[in-house]
Amino acid sequence: MLNSFLTTLREKKTDTADFRAAAHKLAELLAAKTGELIPEEKVKITTPIAKGQGSRIPHEIILLPVLRSGLALLPAFLRYFESARVGFVGMKRDEKTAIAHEYYRSIPPITKKSLIILLDPMLATGGTAVDTITLLKKAGAKESQIIFVVCISAPEGEKIIRKKFPKVRMVIGAHDKKLNAKKYIIPGMGDFGDRYFNNL
Ligand code: URA
């Protein structure tokens, strides 16, 4: 399923409605994969029939979409983590230099119980992700408290994140080949935000 949603996203002739639908379905699968990385703790429960044992996530989840593309993943993650706090980081990529600059930041308080799920569909050079993880660490997060969710990664970006932040866990839909001269992922899917927000 994951690959068929990715194929719809990659295909140039996919229209906006189908692109959005595929992005939302892929996000559901990535949310489920993210859930599998979160250890649960045992709790006592009472069913209508008997006492028993269940398990719950002991963390306070913070969902952190990177504006604007990360917003596409947010609805699916809210369905899984329905009482999560939501923060935002706004990063705009300069089309000439491919370097992102921060234009907005709203991060909920980070405590020992926080687990931050960082949402950004495209991991290209890794510049945006390095800046965002760095600011999360300055705000008090440990690397082990961060899970980074990506639809498609380029080796360049993945390598830099794994090297700089070895304890950050990553959930990645597909590992693509490389970046082109304009720092777009090859084969990738073009500009995710422009296609999702119908801004081409
Ligand atoms: N951002 C995108 O939307 N697409 C890419 O290929 C790289 C960064």
XYZ file of N, CA, C and O and ligand atoms in Angstrom:
808
model
N 0.826 -1.216 0.000
C 0.000 0.000 0.000
C 0.858 1.263 0.000
O 0.612 2.194 -0.754
N 1.887 1.246 0.846
C 2.743 2.427 0.966
C 3.329 2.823 -0.395
O 3.273 3.993 -0.795
N 3.793 1.812 -1.140
C 4.403 2.122 -2.441
C 3.380 2.587 -3.457
O 3.694 3.394 -4.328
N 2.138 2.097 -3.364
C 1.160 2.567 -4.349
C 0.748 4.012 -4.041
O 0.538 4.800 -4.965
N 0.700 4.390 -2.759
C 0.415 5.810 -2.454
C 1.579 6.689 -2.920
O 1.384 7.774 -3.466
N 2.803 6.183 -2.695
C 3.974 6.955 -3.138
C 3.989 7.106 -4.661
O 4.338 8.157 -5.186
N 3.576 6.051 -5.361
C 3.557 6.110 -6.830
C 2.588 7.197 -7.304
O 2.906 7.974 -8.208
N 1.419 7.265 -6.675
C 0.457 8.324 -7.037
C 1.072 9.700 -6.780
O 0.948 10.617 -7.593
N 1.764 9.832 -5.677
C 2.393 11.128 -5.349
C 3.505 11.464 -6.345
O 3.678 12.618 -6.732
N 4.236 10.446 -6.772
C 5.373 10.702 -7.678
C 4.909 11.068 -9.078
O 5.550 11.853 -9.766
N 3.811 10.463 -9.525
C 3.360 10.611 -10.915
C 3.024 12.077 -11.219
O 2.212 12.697 -10.537
N 3.642 12.582 -12.282
C 3.486 13.990 -12.650
C 2.028 14.348 -12.961
O 1.556 15.440 -12.660
N 1.299 13.377 -13.588
C -0.056 13.723 -14.030
C -1.124 13.596 -12.917
O -2.293 13.881 -13.169
N -0.725 13.214 -11.723
C -1.691 13.142 -10.606
C -2.247 14.537 -10.317
O -1.485 15.492 -10.164
N -3.586 14.637 -10.274
C -4.165 15.975 -10.006
C -4.202 16.241 -8.493
O -3.884 15.370 -7.680
N -4.605 17.459 -8.155
C -4.531 17.880 -6.742
C -5.344 16.973 -5.823
O -4.873 16.580 -4.750
N -6.562 16.633 -6.261
C -7.432 15.828 -5.383
C -6.788 14.466 -5.091
O -6.754 14.022 -3.936
N -6.265 13.843 -6.145
C -5.652 12.522 -5.945
C -4.342 12.637 -5.168
O -3.982 11.748 -4.385
N -3.616 13.733 -5.405
C -2.354 13.945 -4.671
C -2.650 14.051 -3.174
O -2.018 13.403 -2.342
N -3.662 14.877 -2.855
C -3.999 15.044 -1.423
C -4.469 13.730 -0.815
O -4.066 13.379 0.303
N -5.309 13.006 -1.541
C -5.824 11.743 -0.988
C -4.664 10.776 -0.721
O -4.610 10.130 0.335
N -3.729 10.689 -1.671
C -2.595 9.768 -1.490
C -1.708 10.227 -0.332
O -1.210 9.407 0.444
N -1.519 11.541 -0.215
C -0.682 12.058 0.890
C -1.321 11.705 2.237
O -0.630 11.305 3.181
N -2.653 11.834 2.316
C -3.325 11.542 3.585
C -3.259 10.049 3.929
O -3.057 9.679 5.082
N -3.398 9.203 2.902
C -3.348 7.758 3.160
C -1.927 7.325 3.540
O -1.742 6.507 4.434
N -0.942 7.901 2.847
C 0.448 7.583 3.201
C 0.730 8.032 4.645
O 1.374 7.320 5.426
N 0.217 9.206 4.988
C 0.433 9.724 6.352
C -0.157 8.779 7.398
O 0.413 8.584 8.471
N -1.307 8.151 7.079
C -1.913 7.173 8.012
C -0.943 6.016 8.265
O -0.758 5.579 9.394
N -0.333 5.522 7.174
C 0.599 4.392 7.322
C 1.829 4.817 8.121
O 2.331 4.059 8.960
N 2.304 6.034 7.865
C 3.490 6.504 8.593
C 3.155 6.734 10.070
O 3.991 6.502 10.950
N 1.921 7.172 10.331
C 1.509 7.366 11.737
C 1.489 6.016 12.461
O 1.942 5.905 13.612
N 0.998 4.984 11.775
C 0.976 3.646 12.394
C 2.402 3.151 12.648
O 2.700 2.597 13.714
N 3.293 3.381 11.677
C 4.699 2.961 11.859
C 5.322 3.727 13.022
O 6.120 3.177 13.782
N 4.987 5.005 13.142
C 5.527 5.820 14.246
C 5.063 5.248 15.583
O 5.850 5.125 16.529
N 3.775 4.877 15.635
C 3.221 4.309 16.865
C 3.999 3.076 17.320
O 4.187 2.852 18.518
N 4.492 2.296 16.355
C 5.231 1.072 16.706
C 6.570 1.365 17.379
O 7.150 0.507 18.029
N 7.067 2.598 17.211
C 8.359 2.950 17.836
C 8.198 3.439 19.276
O 9.189 3.709 19.953
N 6.950 3.599 19.704
C 6.725 4.195 21.027
C 6.412 3.097 22.036
O 5.365 2.444 21.943
N 7.342 2.866 22.983
C 7.067 1.802 23.969
C 5.889 2.195 24.871
O 5.740 3.355 25.236
N 5.086 1.184 25.174
C 3.936 1.446 26.047
C 4.254 0.956 27.457
O 5.150 0.143 27.636
N 3.501 1.490 28.439
C 3.677 0.950 29.796
C 2.393 0.246 30.216
O 1.295 0.591 29.765
N 2.584 -0.753 31.087
C 1.433 -1.556 31.499
C 0.540 -0.747 32.435
O 1.034 -0.001 33.278
N -0.773 -0.896 32.260
C -1.719 -0.250 33.187
C -2.783 -1.278 33.576
O -3.044 -2.229 32.828
N -3.357 -1.043 34.783
C -4.444 -1.934 35.213
C -5.737 -1.415 34.585
O -5.954 -0.207 34.523
N -6.573 -2.341 34.125
C -7.858 -1.923 33.556
C -8.993 -2.754 34.149
O -8.759 -3.822 34.719
N -10.200 -2.214 34.022
C -11.374 -2.976 34.413
C -12.297 -3.026 33.212
O -12.783 -1.992 32.754
N -12.498 -4.204 32.667
C -13.462 -4.351 31.568
C -14.855 -4.511 32.197
O -14.970 -4.644 33.424
N -15.935 -4.515 31.420
C -17.261 -4.733 32.033
C -17.367 -6.083 32.733
O -18.246 -6.307 33.554
N -16.432 -6.980 32.445
C -16.519 -8.349 32.994
C -15.497 -8.605 34.090
O -15.765 -9.318 35.046
N -14.289 -8.063 33.931
C -13.206 -8.466 34.841
C -12.119 -7.401 34.908
O -12.084 -6.473 34.090
N -11.255 -7.584 35.906
C -10.061 -6.736 35.965
C -8.997 -7.348 35.052
O -8.963 -8.564 34.864
N -8.171 -6.510 34.491
C -7.148 -7.049 33.588
C -5.994 -6.080 33.455
O -5.857 -5.138 34.248
N -5.178 -6.337 32.451
C -4.027 -5.471 32.239
C -4.035 -4.960 30.800
O -4.342 -5.718 29.873
N -3.750 -3.684 30.644
C -3.647 -3.110 29.307
C -2.341 -2.360 29.204
O -1.452 -2.515 30.043
N -2.205 -1.555 28.173
C -1.003 -0.738 28.065
C -1.348 0.593 27.408
O -2.283 0.673 26.599
N -0.590 1.601 27.816
C -0.805 2.944 27.272
C 0.532 3.605 27.013
O 1.538 3.262 27.647
N 0.510 4.592 26.108
C 1.710 5.388 25.847
C 1.945 6.317 27.044
O 1.045 7.080 27.409
N 3.140 6.253 27.664
C 3.358 7.069 28.856
C 3.784 8.509 28.543
O 4.075 9.275 29.433
N 3.828 8.834 27.273
C 4.374 10.139 26.886
C 3.282 11.166 26.622
O 2.148 10.823 26.318
N 3.702 12.446 26.690
C 2.855 13.521 26.165
C 3.372 13.800 24.758
O 4.524 14.208 24.581
N 2.528 13.523 23.814
C 2.966 13.648 22.411
C 2.876 15.111 21.963
O 1.875 15.798 22.217
N 3.944 15.569 21.325
C 3.921 16.879 20.657
C 4.090 16.623 19.160
O 5.087 16.020 18.737
N 3.106 17.021 18.378
C 3.238 16.932 16.917
C 3.789 18.255 16.426
O 3.285 19.323 16.803
N 4.831 18.185 15.608
C 5.473 19.423 15.164
C 5.626 19.418 13.635
O 6.664 19.000 13.110
N 4.565 19.857 12.923
C 4.718 19.955 11.468
C 5.612 21.133 11.102
O 5.503 22.207 11.700
N 6.509 20.900 10.141
C 7.316 22.005 9.624
C 6.491 22.660 8.512
O 6.082 21.988 7.553
N 6.194 23.943 8.671
C 5.378 24.669 7.688
C 6.168 24.829 6.412
O 7.364 25.060 6.464
N 5.480 24.706 5.291
C 4.089 24.383 5.219
C 3.798 22.917 4.923
O 2.742 22.413 5.296
N 4.747 22.203 4.296
C 4.449 20.843 3.828
C 4.045 19.879 4.945
O 3.218 18.994 4.738
N 4.618 20.074 6.127
C 4.324 19.176 7.244
C 2.853 19.171 7.613
O 2.351 18.203 8.195
N 2.132 20.250 7.266
C 0.700 20.324 7.584
C -0.082 19.188 6.925
O -1.104 18.765 7.442
N 0.413 18.708 5.789
C -0.292 17.642 5.067
C -0.345 16.356 5.884
O -1.248 15.539 5.710
N 0.625 16.159 6.759
C 0.684 14.915 7.545
C -0.094 15.043 8.859
O -0.385 14.043 9.513
N -0.405 16.282 9.229
C -0.981 16.517 10.564
C -2.330 15.820 10.803
O -2.493 15.179 11.847
N -3.317 15.900 9.869
C -4.616 15.285 10.185
C -4.509 13.799 10.523
O -5.132 13.333 11.479
N -3.708 13.058 9.769
C -3.573 11.615 10.035
C -2.937 11.378 11.400
O -3.357 10.499 12.158
N -1.929 12.168 11.735
C -1.260 11.976 13.035
C -2.181 12.378 14.187
O -2.132 11.777 15.259
N -3.048 13.364 13.948
C -4.001 13.733 15.002
C -5.018 12.623 15.247
O -5.526 12.478 16.354
N -5.298 11.836 14.211
C -6.233 10.714 14.412
C -5.612 9.645 15.308
O -6.295 9.000 16.087
N -4.302 9.443 15.200
C -3.619 8.463 16.057
C -3.323 9.026 17.444
O -3.418 8.337 18.440
N -2.912 10.282 17.482
C -2.471 10.896 18.743
C -3.438 12.042 19.015
O -3.103 13.217 18.861
N -4.687 11.668 19.407
C -5.755 12.666 19.368
C -5.649 13.727 20.453
O -6.255 14.781 20.333
N -4.884 13.460 21.550
C -4.754 14.537 22.533
C -3.366 15.183 22.487
O -2.965 15.859 23.438
N -2.664 15.011 21.390
C -1.318 15.609 21.272
C -1.394 17.133 21.328
O -2.373 17.742 20.902
N -0.323 17.711 21.865
C -0.131 19.149 21.670
C 0.416 19.332 20.262
O 1.112 18.446 19.752
N 0.152 20.480 19.686
C 0.672 20.743 18.330
C 1.478 22.036 18.342
O 1.008 23.060 18.841
N 2.703 21.944 17.864
C 3.537 23.132 17.685
C 3.825 23.310 16.206
O 3.495 22.439 15.381
N 4.447 24.410 15.863
C 4.759 24.686 14.448
C 6.125 25.330 14.330
O 6.510 26.147 15.180
N 6.831 24.958 13.271
C 8.050 25.685 12.912
C 7.905 26.054 11.440
O 7.573 25.187 10.615
N 8.095 27.308 11.129
C 7.973 27.760 9.734
C 9.348 27.911 9.108
O 10.177 28.671 9.610
N 9.596 27.133 8.060
C 10.884 27.201 7.356
C 10.607 27.426 5.882
O 9.862 26.664 5.261
N 11.222 28.433 5.303
C 11.033 28.688 3.868
C 12.357 28.476 3.164
O 13.388 29.041 3.556
N 12.316 27.632 2.127
C 13.529 27.297 1.380
C 13.752 28.353 0.299
O 12.856 28.617 -0.506
N 14.932 28.961 0.275
C 15.285 29.890 -0.795
C 15.483 29.080 -2.079
O 16.280 28.148 -2.107
N 14.729 29.431 -3.116
C 14.760 28.625 -4.349
C 16.143 28.624 -5.005
O 16.515 27.678 -5.678
N 16.924 29.725 -4.791
C 18.247 29.778 -5.443
C 19.299 28.992 -4.661
O 20.053 28.211 -5.227
N 19.323 29.208 -3.333
C 20.403 28.601 -2.546
C 19.989 27.262 -1.923
O 20.847 26.511 -1.456
N 18.673 27.000 -1.902
C 18.105 25.804 -1.234
C 18.328 25.845 0.278
O 18.161 24.844 0.964
N 18.703 27.023 0.791
C 18.882 27.150 2.250
C 17.583 27.680 2.859
O 16.984 28.626 2.336
N 17.160 27.033 3.945
C 15.889 27.428 4.566
C 16.132 28.485 5.640
O 17.157 28.454 6.314
N 15.184 29.427 5.774
C 15.269 30.335 6.913
C 13.974 30.248 7.717
O 12.898 30.032 7.176
N 14.137 30.400 9.035
C 12.991 30.252 9.930
C 12.181 31.540 9.951
O 12.740 32.614 10.130
N 10.858 31.431 9.750
C 10.018 32.635 9.822
C 8.936 32.526 10.882
O 8.221 33.479 11.162
N 8.792 31.345 11.496
C 7.761 31.200 12.533
C 8.143 30.070 13.468
O 8.693 29.056 13.034
N 7.841 30.268 14.753
C 8.132 29.215 15.728
C 7.110 29.259 16.865
O 6.888 30.314 17.460
N 6.472 28.152 17.124
C 5.584 28.047 18.279
C 5.734 26.612 18.790
O 5.223 25.679 18.172
N 6.497 26.466 19.883
C 6.795 25.121 20.391
C 6.199 24.982 21.790
O 6.520 25.787 22.670
N 5.346 23.978 22.009
C 4.794 23.776 23.354
C 5.922 23.469 24.341
O 7.012 23.031 23.932
N 5.677 23.680 25.649
C 6.721 23.363 26.628
C 7.167 21.906 26.514
O 6.343 21.012 26.348
N 8.488 21.697 26.569
C 9.029 20.331 26.459
C 9.445 19.856 27.850
O 10.188 20.554 28.546
N 8.927 18.691 28.270
C 9.266 18.135 29.584
C 9.888 16.753 29.374
O 9.989 16.279 28.247
N 10.223 16.103 30.523
C 10.812 14.755 30.434
C 9.858 13.754 29.793
O 10.264 12.751 29.227
N 8.544 14.028 29.923
C 7.548 13.082 29.383
C 7.232 13.330 27.913
O 6.500 12.561 27.285
N 7.763 14.424 27.354
C 7.407 14.767 25.969
C 8.002 13.776 24.979
O 9.129 13.295 25.149
N 7.254 13.496 23.951
C 7.785 12.788 22.785
C 7.385 13.630 21.575
O 6.188 13.869 21.350
N 8.391 14.102 20.862
C 8.119 15.056 19.777
C 8.146 14.321 18.443
O 9.134 13.664 18.101
N 7.056 14.442 17.699
C 6.985 13.816 16.366
C 7.070 14.945 15.343
O 6.146 15.749 15.200
N 8.233 14.991 14.703
C 8.528 16.051 13.741
C 8.051 15.599 12.364
O 8.406 14.509 11.912
N 7.233 16.430 11.714
C 6.609 16.041 10.446
C 7.111 16.917 9.311
O 6.889 18.142 9.325
N 7.790 16.315 8.345
C 8.233 17.061 7.159
C 8.353 16.062 6.005
O 9.204 15.169 6.062
N 7.490 16.170 4.974
C 7.432 15.097 3.974
C 8.721 14.849 3.207
O 8.989 13.714 2.822
N 9.519 15.902 2.939
C 10.675 15.717 2.061
C 11.969 16.027 2.810
O 12.193 17.159 3.248
N 12.843 15.015 2.932
C 14.162 15.235 3.530
C 15.173 15.305 2.386
O 15.555 14.268 1.841
N 15.553 16.526 2.007
C 16.436 16.711 0.842
C 17.875 16.930 1.306
O 18.602 15.980 1.568
N 18.290 18.188 1.491
C 19.669 18.442 1.954
C 19.813 18.174 3.447
O 20.925 17.985 3.944
N 18.697 18.242 4.162
C 18.737 18.077 5.614
C 18.877 19.394 6.354
O 18.813 19.431 7.581
N 19.030 20.496 5.603
C 19.238 21.803 6.247
C 18.093 22.199 7.180
O 18.319 22.588 8.327
N 16.867 22.063 6.682
C 15.696 22.421 7.501
C 15.622 21.528 8.733
O 15.373 21.995 9.852
N 15.854 20.232 8.530
C 15.747 19.288 9.645
C 16.834 19.562 10.689
O 16.565 19.532 11.901
N 18.054 19.854 10.238
C 19.137 20.156 11.195
C 18.752 21.387 12.023
O 18.864 21.383 13.253
N 18.258 22.433 11.342
C 17.881 23.651 12.072
C 16.752 23.362 13.062
O 16.758 23.838 14.194
N 15.761 22.582 12.624
C 14.600 22.333 13.493
C 14.995 21.476 14.692
O 14.611 21.765 15.831
N 15.773 20.426 14.463
C 16.183 19.562 15.584
C 17.094 20.350 16.534
O 16.994 20.220 17.756
N 17.936 21.208 15.969
C 18.801 22.030 16.822
C 17.959 22.942 17.720
O 18.227 23.069 18.919
N 16.919 23.548 17.151
C 16.118 24.438 18.008
C 15.304 23.651 19.034
O 15.077 24.119 20.154
N 14.912 22.411 18.677
C 14.208 21.573 19.664
C 15.139 21.215 20.820
O 14.737 21.219 21.995
N 16.398 20.938 20.493
C 17.360 20.605 21.547
C 17.599 21.828 22.445
O 17.673 21.703 23.664
N 17.675 23.011 21.822
C 17.848 24.234 22.626
C 16.633 24.477 23.518
O 16.740 25.058 24.590
N 15.464 24.002 23.059
C 14.235 24.172 23.852
C 14.113 23.078 24.914
O 13.104 23.012 25.620
N 15.106 22.181 25.018
C 15.127 21.205 26.115
C 14.907 19.768 25.711
O 14.899 18.878 26.570
N 14.701 19.493 24.426
C 14.445 18.100 24.016
C 15.743 17.311 23.942
O 16.778 17.827 23.517
N 15.667 16.048 24.371
C 16.788 15.127 24.109
C 16.540 14.502 22.741
O 15.385 14.335 22.334
N 17.622 14.081 22.074
C 17.452 13.453 20.750
C 16.517 12.234 20.836
O 15.723 11.983 19.945
N 16.647 11.485 21.948
C 15.833 10.269 22.088
C 14.342 10.585 22.233
O 13.507 9.684 22.156
N 14.016 11.851 22.433
C 12.597 12.240 22.551
C 12.022 12.683 21.205
O 10.884 13.143 21.146
N 12.820 12.579 20.147
C 12.367 13.078 18.835
C 12.231 11.919 17.847
O 13.135 11.093 17.704
N 11.087 11.859 17.179
C 10.909 10.943 16.039
C 10.634 11.822 14.818
O 9.744 12.681 14.851
N 11.407 11.614 13.785
C 11.316 12.447 12.587
C 10.622 11.636 11.486
O 11.098 10.560 11.113
N 9.497 12.150 10.990
C 8.691 11.416 10.008
C 8.803 12.078 8.634
O 8.563 13.281 8.495
N 9.152 11.263 7.648
C 9.453 11.755 6.307
C 8.787 10.840 5.278
O 8.792 9.624 5.463
N 8.227 11.387 4.213
C 7.686 10.528 3.140
C 8.814 10.008 2.255
O 8.873 8.826 1.947
N 9.698 10.933 1.809
C 10.809 10.535 0.941
C 12.086 11.217 1.421
O 12.084 12.427 1.699
N 13.165 10.434 1.497
C 14.445 11.031 1.886
C 15.461 10.885 0.757
O 15.399 9.942 -0.031
N 16.396 11.826 0.715
C 17.575 11.712 -0.145
C 18.724 11.250 0.747
O 18.761 11.598 1.934
N 19.679 10.500 0.187
C 20.784 9.995 1.030
C 21.556 11.128 1.709
O 21.983 10.980 2.853
N 21.692 12.249 0.999
C 22.454 13.383 1.557
C 21.837 13.846 2.887
O 22.534 14.047 3.875
N 20.515 14.039 2.882
C 19.824 14.535 4.083
C 19.817 13.508 5.198
O 20.060 13.816 6.368
N 19.568 12.248 4.811
C 19.482 11.199 5.829
C 20.832 11.028 6.533
O 20.908 10.881 7.757
N 21.891 11.085 5.725
C 23.235 10.884 6.278
C 23.561 11.958 7.321
O 24.071 11.670 8.410
N 23.224 13.202 6.973
C 23.583 14.298 7.878
C 22.799 14.205 9.200
O 23.344 14.436 10.279
N 21.527 13.795 9.095
C 20.719 13.675 10.333
C 21.258 12.532 11.195
O 21.430 12.671 12.400
N 21.541 11.401 10.552
C 22.027 10.249 11.330
C 23.376 10.557 11.970
O 23.688 10.094 13.059
N 24.208 11.348 11.269
C 25.533 11.675 11.799
C 25.439 12.698 12.942
O 26.029 12.534 14.005
N 24.656 13.763 12.700
C 24.597 14.846 13.694
C 23.726 14.479 14.904
O 23.986 14.941 16.009
N 22.670 13.709 14.652
C 21.711 13.404 15.729
C 21.450 11.889 15.766
O 20.356 11.422 15.417
N 22.457 11.103 16.189
C 22.323 9.646 16.068
C 21.177 9.045 16.881
O 20.729 7.942 16.581
N 20.704 9.758 17.889
C 19.640 9.165 18.712
C 18.237 9.567 18.253
O 17.247 9.087 18.815
N 18.151 10.453 17.268
C 16.828 10.794 16.718
C 16.358 9.604 15.883
O 17.077 9.116 15.024
N 15.141 9.125 16.180
C 14.598 8.013 15.385
C 13.873 8.563 14.153
O 13.318 9.665 14.212
N 13.927 7.791 13.059
C 13.320 8.275 11.824
C 12.343 7.253 11.258
O 12.592 6.055 11.314
N 11.234 7.763 10.725
C 10.275 6.926 10.001
C 10.254 7.474 8.578
O 9.893 8.639 8.365
N 10.668 6.646 7.612
C 10.858 7.131 6.242
C 10.068 6.250 5.274
O 10.205 5.028 5.293
N 9.230 6.876 4.442
C 8.410 6.123 3.488
C 9.240 5.507 2.382
O 9.035 4.354 2.000
N 10.185 6.282 1.804
C 11.031 5.761 0.718
C 12.381 6.457 0.751
O 12.467 7.651 1.073
N 13.403 5.664 0.423
C 14.773 6.194 0.362
C 15.109 6.391 -1.112
O 15.309 5.409 -1.827
N 15.150 7.620 -1.565
C 15.397 7.875 -2.991
C 16.891 7.968 -3.291
O 17.728 7.816 -2.393
N 17.183 8.238 -4.605
C 18.565 8.057 -5.081
C 19.518 9.172 -4.726
O 20.615 8.977 -4.262
N 19.082 10.420 -5.011
C 20.043 11.525 -4.882
C 19.312 12.858 -5.014
O 18.093 12.895 -5.230
N 20.062 13.947 -4.930
C 19.520 15.289 -5.182
C 19.997 15.756 -6.555
O 21.099 15.396 -6.989
N 19.180 16.598 -7.211
C 19.677 17.204 -8.451
C 20.379 18.526 -8.113
O 20.520 18.885 -6.931
N 20.796 19.256 -9.153
C 21.566 20.482 -8.918
C 20.751 21.525 -8.164
O 21.299 22.358 -7.445
N 19.414 21.458 -8.325
C 18.557 22.421 -7.609
C 18.118 21.887 -6.251
O 17.219 22.430 -5.628
N 18.723 20.792 -5.840
C 18.463 20.175 -4.514
C 17.057 19.601 -4.401
O 16.481 19.545 -3.307
N 16.504 19.190 -5.526
C 15.264 18.424 -5.494
C 15.612 16.941 -5.472
O 16.638 16.525 -6.026
N 14.729 16.161 -4.832
C 15.001 14.732 -4.698
C 14.705 14.025 -6.030
O 13.687 14.300 -6.669
N 15.619 13.127 -6.414
C 15.499 12.328 -7.637
C 15.260 10.861 -7.265
O 16.047 10.328 -6.480
N 14.188 10.155 -7.747
C 13.154 10.715 -8.604
C 12.165 11.614 -7.866
O 11.580 12.494 -8.467
N 11.943 11.412 -6.597
C 11.126 12.310 -5.782
C 9.707 12.477 -6.283
O 9.127 11.564 -6.895
N 9.143 13.639 -6.033
C 7.779 13.923 -6.495
C 7.627 15.404 -6.829
O 6.524 15.925 -6.912
N 8.750 16.098 -7.018
C 8.681 17.537 -7.275
C 8.503 18.287 -5.966
O 8.896 17.797 -4.899
N 7.913 19.464 -6.057
C 7.723 20.274 -4.841
C 6.452 19.823 -4.135
O 5.338 20.074 -4.611
N 6.621 19.160 -3.004
C 5.478 18.593 -2.280
C 4.467 19.692 -1.925
O 3.269 19.551 -2.161
N 4.960 20.786 -1.349
C 4.055 21.855 -0.884
C 3.275 22.465 -2.038
O 2.063 22.663 -1.940
N 3.940 22.741 -3.133
C 3.257 23.336 -4.289
C 2.178 22.404 -4.829
O 1.101 22.850 -5.219
N 2.464 21.112 -4.840
C 1.484 20.157 -5.368
C 0.338 19.957 -4.372
O -0.827 19.948 -4.740
N 0.646 19.829 -3.090
C -0.390 19.586 -2.083
C -1.303 20.812 -1.932
O -2.512 20.695 -1.799
N -0.700 22.005 -1.952
C -1.507 23.216 -1.744
C -1.991 23.817 -3.065
O -2.528 24.911 -3.083
N -1.767 23.104 -4.167
C -2.223 23.525 -5.493
C -1.724 24.927 -5.833
O -2.484 25.821 -6.185
N -0.418 25.068 -5.697
C 0.232 26.367 -5.910
C 1.196 26.344 -7.081
O 2.127 27.141 -7.127
N 0.996 25.402 -7.992
C 1.951 25.289 -9.110
C 1.777 26.436 -10.096
O 0.679 26.918 -10.280
N 11.210 19.760 -1.029
C 10.303 19.267 -1.920
O 9.116 19.555 -1.828
N 10.746 18.432 -2.889
C 12.044 18.086 -3.016
O 12.375 17.316 -3.923
C 12.971 18.617 -2.092
C 12.542 19.441 -1.109
